[in-house]
Every structure is written in C-alpha cells, then in structure tokens.
CSV table of C-alpha atoms in Angstrom, one decimal:
chain,number,residue,atom,x,y,z
A,295,MET,CA,120.2,115.7,152.0
A,296,ARG,CA,117.1,115.2,149.7
A,297,VAL,CA,115.0,118.4,149.2
A,298,LYS,CA,111.0,117.6,147.9
A,299,VAL,CA,109.3,120.3,146.5
A,300,LEU,CA,105.5,120.7,146.0
A,301,SER,CA,104.7,121.6,142.8
A,302,ARG,CA,101.5,122.5,141.9
A,303,ASN,CA,100.8,123.1,137.7
A,304,PRO,CA,97.6,125.9,137.5
A,305,ASP,CA,96.3,123.7,134.4
A,306,ASP,CA,95.8,121.5,136.4
A,307,PHE,CA,93.3,123.1,138.5
A,308,VAL,CA,92.5,127.1,137.1
A,309,ARG,CA,89.7,127.4,134.6
A,310,ASP,CA,90.4,129.0,131.2
A,311,THR,CA,87.0,131.1,131.4
A,312,LYS,CA,84.8,132.3,134.3
A,313,LEU,CA,81.8,130.0,132.3
A,314,ASP,CA,84.2,127.1,132.2
A,315,LEU,CA,83.1,123.4,134.2
A,316,GLN,CA,85.6,124.0,137.2
A,317,ARG,CA,87.8,120.6,136.8
A,318,VAL,CA,88.3,117.9,139.3
A,319,PRO,CA,91.2,116.5,140.5
A,320,ARG,CA,90.8,112.6,139.7
A,321,ASN,CA,92.7,109.6,141.4
A,322,TYR,CA,93.4,106.8,138.9
A,323,ASP,CA,94.0,103.8,140.7
A,324,PRO,CA,92.3,101.3,140.0
A,325,ALA,CA,91.1,100.2,143.4
A,326,LEU,CA,88.6,103.4,143.9
A,327,HIS,CA,87.0,102.6,140.4
A,328,PRO,CA,85.1,99.2,140.8
A,329,PHE,CA,82.3,99.9,138.0
A,330,GLU,CA,84.7,101.8,135.5
A,331,VAL,CA,84.5,98.7,132.7
A,332,ALA,CA,80.7,98.9,132.6
A,333,ARG,CA,80.8,102.9,133.2
A,334,GLU,CA,83.2,103.1,129.9
A,335,TYR,CA,80.6,100.3,128.3
A,336,THR,CA,77.6,102.3,128.5
A,337,ARG,CA,79.8,105.4,127.2
A,338,ALA,CA,80.8,103.5,124.1
A,339,LEU,CA,77.2,102.4,123.7
A,340,ASN,CA,76.0,106.2,123.2
A,341,ALA,CA,79.1,107.1,121.4
A,342,THR,CA,78.4,104.5,118.9
A,343,LYS,CA,74.5,105.1,118.6
A,344,LEU,CA,75.7,108.7,118.1
A,345,GLU,CA,78.4,107.9,115.4
A,346,ARG,CA,75.2,106.6,113.6
A,347,VAL,CA,73.2,109.8,114.1
A,348,PHE,CA,75.0,111.6,112.8
A,349,ALA,CA,76.5,110.1,109.9
A,350,LYS,CA,74.9,112.2,107.4
A,351,PRO,CA,78.2,111.9,104.4
A,352,PHE,CA,77.0,113.7,101.5
A,353,LEU,CA,77.4,117.2,101.1
A,354,SER,CA,76.9,118.5,97.5
A,355,SER,CA,76.6,117.8,94.1
A,356,LEU,CA,78.5,119.9,91.4
A,357,ASP,CA,76.4,120.1,87.9
A,358,GLY,CA,76.9,121.0,85.4
A,359,HIS,CA,78.0,118.6,82.7
A,360,ARG,CA,75.4,117.4,79.8
A,361,ASP,CA,76.0,114.2,79.7
A,362,GLY,CA,78.2,111.9,81.8
A,363,VAL,CA,80.9,112.2,83.6
A,364,ASN,CA,83.6,109.4,82.1
A,365,CYS,CA,87.3,110.7,84.0
A,366,MET,CA,88.3,112.8,86.7
A,367,ALA,CA,91.5,114.1,87.7
A,368,LYS,CA,93.3,115.7,90.9
A,369,HIS,CA,95.1,118.7,90.9
A,370,PRO,CA,98.9,118.0,92.6
A,371,LYS,CA,99.1,121.2,94.1
A,372,SER,CA,95.3,122.7,94.7
A,373,LEU,CA,93.2,120.9,97.6
A,374,SER,CA,90.3,123.3,96.2
A,375,THR,CA,90.7,122.0,92.3
A,376,VAL,CA,89.5,119.4,90.7
A,377,LEU,CA,88.8,118.3,86.9
A,378,SER,CA,86.5,116.0,85.1
A,379,GLY,CA,85.9,115.2,81.6
A,380,ALA,CA,82.0,113.7,80.2
A,381,CYS,CA,81.0,111.8,77.6
A,382,ASP,CA,80.7,115.0,75.5
A,383,GLY,CA,84.1,115.7,75.1
A,384,GLU,CA,83.9,118.4,77.5
A,385,VAL,CA,85.9,118.6,80.0
A,386,LYS,CA,85.6,121.1,83.2
A,387,ILE,CA,87.8,122.8,85.9
A,388,TRP,CA,85.8,123.5,89.7
A,389,ASN,CA,86.3,124.9,92.4
A,390,LEU,CA,85.6,123.0,95.7
A,391,THR,CA,86.0,126.0,98.3
A,392,LYS,CA,82.9,127.8,96.3
A,393,ARG,CA,81.1,124.4,95.0
A,394,GLN,CA,81.0,126.3,91.1
A,395,CYS,CA,82.7,125.9,87.7
A,396,ILE,CA,85.3,127.7,87.2
A,397,ARG,CA,86.1,126.8,83.2
A,398,THR,CA,84.7,124.8,80.1
A,399,ILE,CA,86.6,123.4,77.3
A,400,GLN,CA,84.9,121.3,74.6
A,401,ALA,CA,88.3,119.0,74.5
A,402,HIS,CA,87.5,116.4,72.6
A,403,GLU,CA,84.6,115.0,69.7
A,404,GLY,CA,83.1,112.2,71.6
A,405,PHE,CA,83.7,111.1,75.0
A,406,VAL,CA,86.7,112.1,76.6
A,407,ARG,CA,88.7,108.7,77.8
A,408,GLY,CA,91.2,109.9,80.3
A,409,MET,CA,92.8,113.0,82.2
A,410,CYS,CA,95.7,113.6,84.2
A,411,ALA,CA,97.7,116.9,85.6
A,412,ARG,CA,100.6,117.3,85.0
A,413,PHE,CA,103.5,117.1,88.5
A,414,CYS,CA,103.6,120.7,88.5
A,415,GLY,CA,99.8,121.9,88.3
A,416,THR,CA,100.6,124.4,85.1
A,417,SER,CA,99.0,122.0,82.6
A,418,PHE,CA,97.0,119.1,82.1
A,419,PHE,CA,96.5,116.0,79.3
A,420,THR,CA,93.3,114.6,77.9
A,421,VAL,CA,92.9,112.0,75.0
A,422,GLY,CA,89.9,111.0,73.8
A,423,ASP,CA,87.9,109.3,71.2
A,424,ASP,CA,89.2,111.5,68.1
A,425,LYS,CA,92.5,110.2,68.6
A,426,THR,CA,94.4,112.8,70.5
A,427,VAL,CA,96.3,113.6,73.3
A,428,LYS,CA,96.1,117.3,74.1
A,429,GLN,CA,97.9,119.2,76.6
A,430,TRP,CA,95.9,122.5,78.1
A,431,LYS,CA,97.3,125.6,80.7
A,432,MET,CA,95.5,125.0,84.1
A,433,GLU,CA,94.5,128.7,84.3
A,434,SER,CA,92.2,130.5,81.8
A,435,PRO,CA,93.4,132.5,78.7
A,436,GLU,CA,93.4,135.8,79.0
A,437,TYR,CA,90.9,138.4,77.9
A,438,GLY,CA,90.6,137.9,74.0
A,439,GLU,CA,93.2,134.7,73.9
A,440,GLU,CA,91.5,131.7,71.7
A,441,GLU,CA,90.9,128.6,74.8
A,442,GLU,CA,93.2,126.8,72.7
A,443,PRO,CA,95.6,123.4,73.6
A,444,ILE,CA,99.5,124.2,74.2
A,445,HIS,CA,99.8,120.3,72.3
A,446,THR,CA,97.8,118.0,70.5
A,447,ILE,CA,99.4,114.8,69.3
A,448,LEU,CA,97.4,112.8,66.7
A,449,GLY,CA,97.5,109.2,67.4
A,450,LYS,CA,96.9,106.2,64.8
A,451,THR,CA,94.4,104.4,67.2
A,452,VAL,CA,92.1,105.9,70.0
A,453,TYR,CA,93.6,106.8,73.7
A,454,THR,CA,91.9,104.4,76.7
A,455,GLY,CA,93.5,106.1,79.3
A,456,ILE,CA,96.3,108.6,80.3
A,457,ASP,CA,98.6,109.2,83.0
A,458,HIS,CA,101.8,111.3,84.1
A,459,HIS,CA,105.1,110.3,85.4
A,460,TRP,CA,105.3,111.6,89.4
A,461,LYS,CA,108.7,113.9,88.9
A,462,GLU,CA,109.7,114.1,85.0
A,463,PRO,CA,108.0,115.8,81.9
A,464,VAL,CA,107.3,112.0,80.4
A,465,PHE,CA,103.3,109.9,80.2
A,466,ALA,CA,101.9,106.9,79.5
A,467,THR,CA,98.9,106.1,77.4
A,468,CYS,CA,97.0,103.0,76.8
A,469,GLY,CA,94.8,101.9,73.7
A,470,HIS,CA,96.1,99.5,71.8
A,471,GLN,CA,99.2,99.3,73.4
A,472,VAL,CA,101.4,101.4,76.1
A,473,ASP,CA,103.4,104.0,75.0
A,474,ILE,CA,105.2,106.5,76.7
A,475,TRP,CA,106.2,109.5,75.8
A,476,ASP,CA,108.4,112.5,76.2
A,477,GLU,CA,106.2,116.5,76.5
A,478,GLN,CA,108.7,117.5,73.8
A,479,ARG,CA,108.3,115.0,71.2
A,480,THR,CA,105.4,114.4,69.1
A,481,SER,CA,106.0,110.2,68.5
A,482,PRO,CA,107.0,107.7,72.0
A,483,LYS,CA,110.0,107.2,73.2
A,484,CYS,CA,109.7,103.3,73.4
A,485,SER,CA,106.2,101.4,73.1
A,486,LEU,CA,104.6,98.5,75.3
A,487,THR,CA,103.3,95.2,74.2
A,488,TRP,CA,102.5,91.8,75.5
A,489,GLY,CA,99.7,89.8,73.4
A,490,PHE,CA,97.0,92.0,71.3
A,491,ASP,CA,94.8,93.5,73.1
A,492,SER,CA,92.4,96.4,74.3
A,493,ILE,CA,94.2,98.4,77.2
A,494,SER,CA,91.5,100.0,79.2
A,495,SER,CA,93.9,101.7,82.2
A,496,VAL,CA,97.6,102.3,82.8
A,497,LYS,CA,98.6,103.8,86.4
A,498,PHE,CA,102.3,104.7,87.1
A,499,ASN,CA,103.7,104.0,90.8
A,500,PRO,CA,103.3,107.0,92.8
A,501,ILE,CA,107.0,105.6,95.3
A,502,GLU,CA,108.5,103.9,92.5
A,503,THR,CA,108.4,106.1,89.9
A,504,TYR,CA,109.3,104.3,86.8
A,505,LEU,CA,107.1,101.1,87.6
A,506,LEU,CA,103.7,100.9,85.3
A,507,GLY,CA,100.8,98.8,85.4
A,508,SER,CA,98.1,97.6,83.2
A,509,CYS,CA,94.7,96.5,82.6
A,510,ALA,CA,93.8,94.7,79.7
A,511,SER,CA,90.9,93.2,78.5
A,512,ASP,CA,92.2,90.0,77.7
A,513,ARG,CA,91.7,89.9,81.6
A,514,ASN,CA,95.5,90.0,82.2
A,515,ILE,CA,97.0,93.1,84.8
A,516,VAL,CA,100.9,93.7,83.2
A,517,LEU,CA,103.2,95.5,84.6
A,518,TYR,CA,105.9,97.5,83.0
A,519,ASP,CA,109.6,98.8,83.6
A,520,MET,CA,110.5,101.9,82.2
A,521,ARG,CA,114.1,101.4,82.2
A,522,LYS,CA,113.7,98.3,80.0
A,523,SER,CA,112.0,98.4,77.0
A,524,THR,CA,109.9,95.4,77.9
A,525,PRO,CA,107.3,95.0,80.1
A,526,LEU,CA,108.0,92.6,83.5
A,527,LYS,CA,105.0,90.1,84.6
A,528,LYS,CA,101.7,89.6,84.0
A,529,VAL,CA,99.0,88.4,85.9
A,530,ILE,CA,95.9,86.7,84.6
A,531,LEU,CA,92.7,86.6,86.5
A,532,ASN,CA,89.4,85.2,86.4
A,533,MET,CA,87.6,88.0,84.8
A,534,ARG,CA,88.7,91.5,83.0
A,535,THR,CA,90.0,94.1,85.2
A,536,ASN,CA,88.6,97.4,85.2
A,537,THR,CA,91.7,99.8,86.3
A,538,LEU,CA,94.0,100.1,89.0
A,539,CYS,CA,95.3,101.7,91.2
A,540,TRP,CA,99.1,102.2,93.5
A,541,ASN,CA,98.8,102.7,97.4
A,542,PRO,CA,100.7,106.0,97.3
A,543,MET,CA,102.9,104.3,100.8
A,544,GLU,CA,103.7,100.8,100.4
A,545,ALA,CA,105.6,101.0,97.1
A,546,PHE,CA,104.7,97.2,95.8
A,547,ILE,CA,101.4,97.4,97.1
A,548,PHE,CA,98.0,97.8,94.1
A,549,THR,CA,94.8,97.3,94.0
A,550,ALA,CA,92.9,96.1,91.1
A,551,ALA,CA,89.1,96.7,90.6
A,552,ASN,CA,87.3,93.7,88.6
A,553,GLU,CA,84.3,92.3,86.6
A,554,ASP,CA,83.7,89.6,89.0
A,555,TYR,CA,82.2,91.9,92.1
A,556,ASN,CA,85.8,92.1,93.7
A,557,LEU,CA,89.0,93.9,94.3
A,558,TYR,CA,92.0,92.6,94.5
A,559,THR,CA,94.8,93.9,96.4
A,560,PHE,CA,98.1,92.6,95.8
A,561,ASP,CA,101.8,92.9,96.5
A,562,MET,CA,103.8,92.9,92.9
A,563,ARG,CA,106.5,90.7,94.1
A,564,PHE,CA,104.1,87.6,95.1
A,565,LEU,CA,101.6,88.0,92.0
A,566,GLU,CA,100.5,83.9,92.7
A,567,SER,CA,97.9,85.1,95.2
A,568,PRO,CA,96.6,88.2,96.5
A,569,VAL,CA,97.0,90.0,99.7
A,570,MET,CA,93.4,90.2,100.4
A,571,VAL,CA,90.1,89.5,98.2
A,572,HIS,CA,87.1,92.9,98.9
A,573,MET,CA,84.3,91.1,98.5
A,574,ASP,CA,81.3,93.6,98.9
A,575,HIS,CA,79.7,94.9,96.1
A,576,VAL,CA,77.0,93.4,93.8
A,577,SER,CA,78.2,94.2,90.0
A,578,ALA,CA,81.4,95.1,87.9
A,579,VAL,CA,83.6,97.5,90.2
A,580,LEU,CA,84.5,100.2,87.6
A,581,ASP,CA,87.1,102.7,89.5
A,582,VAL,CA,89.3,102.6,92.4
A,583,ASP,CA,91.7,105.3,94.4
A,584,TYR,CA,93.9,105.2,97.6
A,585,SER,CA,93.6,107.4,100.3
A,586,PRO,CA,96.9,109.5,100.8
A,587,THR,CA,97.7,107.5,104.4
A,588,GLY,CA,97.7,104.4,102.2
A,589,LYS,CA,95.1,102.8,104.9
A,590,GLU,CA,92.2,102.5,102.8
A,591,PHE,CA,90.5,102.6,99.3
A,592,VAL,CA,87.4,104.0,97.8
A,593,SER,CA,86.1,102.1,94.6
A,594,ALA,CA,82.6,102.6,92.4
A,595,SER,CA,80.4,100.6,91.1
A,596,PHE,CA,78.2,99.6,88.4
A,597,ASP,CA,75.9,98.6,91.6
A,598,LYS,CA,74.7,102.5,91.7
A,599,SER,CA,77.4,102.4,95.2
A,600,ILE,CA,80.8,103.8,96.1
A,601,ARG,CA,82.5,101.7,99.2
A,602,ILE,CA,85.4,102.4,101.5
A,603,PHE,CA,87.7,99.3,102.4
A,604,PRO,CA,90.2,99.4,104.7
A,605,VAL,CA,93.8,98.2,103.1
A,606,ASP,CA,93.7,94.7,105.6
A,607,LYS,CA,90.0,93.5,105.7
A,608,GLY,CA,88.1,91.8,103.0
A,609,HIS,CA,84.5,93.6,103.8
A,610,SER,CA,83.9,97.7,103.3
A,611,ARG,CA,83.3,100.0,106.4
A,612,GLU,CA,80.7,102.4,104.8
A,613,VAL,CA,78.9,102.5,102.0
A,614,TYR,CA,77.2,105.0,100.4
A,615,HIS,CA,74.3,105.3,97.7
A,616,THR,CA,71.7,108.3,97.1
A,617,LYS,CA,68.3,107.5,95.0
A,618,ARG,CA,69.5,109.9,92.2
A,619,MET,CA,72.7,108.2,91.7
A,620,GLN,CA,73.4,105.8,88.5
A,621,HIS,CA,75.8,103.8,87.7
A,622,VAL,CA,79.5,105.1,89.5
A,623,ILE,CA,82.0,105.4,86.8
A,624,THR,CA,84.5,107.3,88.3
A,625,VAL,CA,85.7,108.0,92.0
A,626,LYS,CA,88.8,110.2,93.7
A,627,TRP,CA,90.0,110.2,97.3
A,628,THR,CA,91.2,114.1,98.2
A,629,SER,CA,94.6,114.6,98.9
A,630,ASP,CA,93.9,116.1,102.4
A,631,ASN,CA,91.8,112.8,103.2
A,632,LYS,CA,89.1,114.6,104.3
A,633,TYR,CA,86.5,114.1,101.3
A,634,ILE,CA,85.7,111.6,98.4
A,635,LEU,CA,84.5,112.7,95.4
A,636,CYS,CA,82.2,110.8,92.3
A,637,GLY,CA,81.2,110.9,89.0
A,638,SER,CA,78.2,109.2,87.5
A,639,ASP,CA,76.2,108.5,84.7
A,640,GLU,CA,73.7,111.0,85.5
A,641,MET,CA,76.2,114.3,85.0
A,642,ASN,CA,76.5,114.8,88.2
A,643,ILE,CA,79.6,114.7,90.3
A,644,ARG,CA,79.0,114.0,94.3
A,645,LEU,CA,81.1,115.6,97.4
A,646,TRP,CA,81.3,112.6,100.2
A,647,LYS,CA,82.7,113.0,103.7
A,648,ALA,CA,85.6,110.6,104.1
A,649,ASN,CA,84.1,110.0,107.7
A,650,ALA,CA,80.2,109.7,107.7
A,651,SER,CA,79.9,111.5,111.0
A,652,GLU,CA,82.4,113.5,111.4
A,653,LYS,CA,82.5,117.5,112.3
A,654,LEU,CA,83.6,120.1,109.3
A,655,GLY,CA,84.6,123.3,110.7
A,656,VAL,CA,86.9,124.1,113.9
A,657,LEU,CA,87.1,122.5,117.1
A,658,ALA,CA,87.1,123.2,120.6
A,659,PRO,CA,89.7,122.0,122.1
A,660,ARG,CA,87.8,119.9,124.7
A,661,GLU,CA,85.8,118.7,121.8
A,662,LYS,CA,88.5,116.8,120.3
A,663,ALA,CA,89.4,115.6,123.2
A,664,ALA,CA,86.0,113.9,123.9
A,665,MET,CA,86.0,112.7,120.4
A,666,ASN,CA,89.2,111.3,120.9
A,667,TYR,CA,88.1,109.2,124.0
A,668,ASN,CA,85.0,107.9,122.3
A,669,GLN,CA,87.2,106.8,119.2
A,670,LYS,CA,89.3,105.2,122.2
A,671,LEU,CA,86.2,103.8,123.9
A,672,LYS,CA,84.6,102.4,120.2
A,673,GLU,CA,87.8,100.8,119.3
A,674,LYS,CA,88.5,98.9,122.9
A,675,PHE,CA,84.8,97.6,123.2
A,676,GLN,CA,84.8,96.8,118.7
A,677,PHE,CA,84.4,93.2,119.4
A,678,HIS,CA,80.9,93.6,122.0
A,679,PRO,CA,77.8,92.2,120.1
A,680,GLN,CA,75.5,94.7,120.6
A,681,ILE,CA,78.5,97.9,119.9
A,682,ARG,CA,79.6,95.8,116.4
A,683,ARG,CA,75.3,95.0,115.7
A,684,ILE,CA,75.0,99.2,115.7
A,685,ALA,CA,78.6,100.1,114.3
A,686,GLN,CA,78.2,97.5,111.4
A,687,HIS,CA,74.6,98.0,110.6
A,688,ARG,CA,73.9,100.5,106.9
A,689,HIS,CA,70.4,100.8,105.1
A,690,LEU,CA,70.8,100.3,101.5
A,691,PRO,CA,68.7,100.0,98.8
A,692,LYS,CA,66.6,97.3,98.0
A,693,SER,CA,68.2,96.4,94.9
A,694,ILE,CA,71.1,95.9,96.2
A,695,TYR,CA,70.0,94.4,99.7
A,696,CYS,CA,68.5,91.6,97.5
A,697,GLN,CA,70.9,91.1,95.4
A,698,ILE,CA,73.8,90.3,98.2
A,699,LYS,CA,71.5,87.9,99.2
A,700,GLU,CA,70.7,86.1,96.7
A,701,GLN,CA,74.4,86.4,95.9
A,702,ARG,CA,75.1,84.6,99.7
A,703,ILE,CA,72.6,82.2,98.8
A,704,MET,CA,74.6,81.3,95.6
A,705,ARG,CA,78.4,81.0,97.7
A,706,GLU,CA,76.7,78.9,100.3
A,707,ALA,CA,75.8,76.3,97.2
A,708,ARG,CA,79.0,76.4,96.3
A,709,ARG,CA,80.4,75.7,99.6
A,710,ARG,CA,78.1,72.7,100.2
A,711,LYS,CA,78.7,71.2,96.8
A,712,GLU,CA,82.0,71.4,97.1
A,713,LEU,CA,82.0,70.2,100.4
A,714,ASN,CA,80.2,67.0,99.1
A,715,ARG,CA,82.1,66.2,96.0
A,716,ARG,CA,85.2,66.2,98.7
A,717,LYS,CA,83.2,64.4,100.8
A,718,HIS,CA,82.5,61.5,98.4
A,719,SER,CA,85.5,61.2,96.9
A,720,LYS,CA,89.1,60.0,96.8
A,721,PRO,CA,91.6,61.5,99.3
A,722,GLY,CA,93.0,64.3,98.1
A,723,SER,CA,91.3,63.8,94.8
A,724,VAL,CA,89.6,67.2,95.1
A,725,PRO,CA,92.5,70.0,96.5
A,726,LEU,CA,90.8,72.7,99.1
A,727,VAL,CA,91.7,75.5,97.3
A,728,PRO,CA,91.8,78.9,99.6
A,729,GLU,CA,90.0,82.0,98.6
A,730,ARG,CA,92.2,84.0,97.4
A,731,LYS,CA,94.0,81.5,94.9
A,732,LYS,CA,90.9,80.6,93.2
A,733,HIS,CA,90.6,83.7,90.7
A,734,ILE,CA,94.1,83.3,89.4
A,735,VAL,CA,94.7,81.9,86.4
A,736,ALA,CA,98.2,82.3,85.9
A,737,VAL,CA,101.2,84.1,86.5
A,738,VAL,CA,103.5,84.6,83.5
A,739,LYS,CA,107.1,85.8,84.0
C-alpha cells in the first residue's frame, strides 16, 4: 500500500518579520514564463549599469613616508599588518584596520631594496644599499629598549632583493648572484649563478618550496632547485624582466613583469612559449602579485596605474588610477582576497578594493541572494554587445588613452607590413610566428 504525505516547509511561505515582504510561491514551468529571457536581459543590463555606478575602488591613502615607497611585505599571520620600505632607508609597519603607522625603523642608509617576513610572523628581514641584511623583531621594543636588529649580516656587494622560504628557517638574497642563507649562519650555505649580471628579484615557490625563480638584467629568467647546487634552466626574453611571482595554487605557473609593457605567464615545464601574454600597460611593468585564489594577479606599472588581470585572459578586467598617483613601484594583494595595496613614487601607500563595486561590511541574507542572482545574470548575458560595452568601459587619464591609441596604430602597421612581406615573398620564406613566441629569444637548460 502506498501512502502520499503532504508536507509544507514553513520557510517557503512564512515571513521572517512582520515588516518583511510577503513570500509568493512561484511555478518554474517555462511554459508559464514566455518572456523570461527578455525580463532577465533587462535585469542583467540594469545590474551591469549599477555595477559601474557603484564602482568606487579607492578606500584610503597611508601617508607618512618621507621618500618614495620602494618595497612592501605582507604579514603571514595577520591580515591587518603590512610592512613598507622607502628610498630613504626607513621601514614602517602599518595597521590597516586603524589605517595608521604603528612603528617606524631607520633600517638602512640609502634605499631599502627588499623585505620579507619570516613564515611564522615573529620577525622580518630587510636588505639595503649599505650591503647589509638585517633581521628585525615584528613586535615593538619594550620601554627603554633600543630599536636594534636581532642579526646583521654584512655582505660584499649590494643586495637587490630578498625572499624567505615558506616553511624552513632559510632565506635567499640576490644581487651579483643568488645566495641561500641559513638564519643561524653569517655566510651563505649555497651560492647560485648563471652568467654574470645583476639579479633584480628572487622568489620562492609557495607550493614546491625548494624551487626559486630570479630575474636578471641580461633579460634572463632563471629557475633554481635548492636541493641542487646548480640552476635548472633559463629563458631569455627580448627585454628585461623586472620581477616575477609564483601562482599560489598551481605549482609550476609563474608570471613575469617585463620592460616591454607586457606580462608573461609561463609554465616552468614548457618555457618555449608563455601560456599567456597579458597586454594592456603602456609603460614598463615594475611589480606583480597574485591573489590568494590564484585566479587573478595585479600589476604595477611606470604608467601611473595598476591593473587586475585574470590568469587566462590577455587583457585586464580593471584599471585603477588617481590624479596624484605617480609611477607605481610595488603592489600587494592582501591574503583575504579583498584588498590591494600599492606603493608609489610620491610617498603614499594606497588601499583599493579588489572588486571595485563590492559593498563592504555585513550583508543581509536577502542582499547576498540578490547579489548572487545579479552576478549570474551578468555572466549569462556577458557577450551581448550592449552589456559587454558597459561592463568593459573605463575612464582613463589622457596620457594613457593617447598612448594606447598610438600603440594600436603601431601594432596594426607592424602586422600590415608582415602580411605584405609574406604576400610578396616566396611561399614559406617568411614564417608565421605566433604572438606568444615572438618575445622569446631562447631557452637554455
């Protein structure tokens, strides 16, 4: 014998409060909603317009440095703490919730070239033009105690960058060569070099923690394995790479910021051609940092703007700029995936939202549901011409706008010249080189 039971869930028809709207039961049968797509399109269009109306990404400016901000570091354990180093040798520790400086250290004579925090967050390291590597406590000194480093290592040459291992008491510095240091020793336990040139940046891989990558001024990107005493392989590009950043979710992927206005995402197993070429900046790209999700990265450029790129897209989804912001030297994406920090020439650190139109603070459940619904609508209709035009439009400073126009004309001229040359040459004598391979000179193993 079969028994059918009627069951009614009170959540479907009972209001939360007396002031709440009446809940209306809805039949989802498509036959009853013949104009559903038209209504959804209008909603998607309105949601896209409102997104652009509420796009106010700039939050605040942290001022206090007396010279240009040259480098920044994130605290591995605390979301509200960030460290910055300036061109006058000064290091500041900031509290982002209060938006104020909590400690200032005169760390070096000359530029602070690089800084990084220890994986446990108890101390941090700085390198400067005075040929020293210094380790400092993260906490402020006690009353009456001197502000002095825990350790100081005096090197033979100027160090231009530093990065700490993600799990072990080991750090790497770069300058004339890449040195691997143990925290307890005053001499490097291993020195790695390939060719003779100044190395500008060194980065540990966050997943395969024994891997390192470095950029040199002879246009090389060199990869090292800490377990060996020799480099693994290198790729030579057309122009110099300023820095690189490893993807925190995919072990073999890294993105390099280049002088030729582009960023290149490589798979370290196949260096013959980059996975993606990201083209939108109109001047040299000086810094790059990944979001904790590994799906996007932010880049800082000499053209006084920062851009957010999806990893799998060649063009940026967002560009941030202000009238006062000058050449952006360093950029960081916070570990909660919500904010971006950038340090620039005119002594300011700026705090931006990662999603320009995101509402900050606690959201009501209905608000959250409406936002998710609007997001899905925008994704559904993202390729419709009107919606696409509104979503992609950005106001740019006149200088950047004119340079983009000029570069587009130059690119078209180069393409036309190549087509004409191929058309009037013997078949096969002018090979068709894809855009991804144009910028790679050689791969040496």
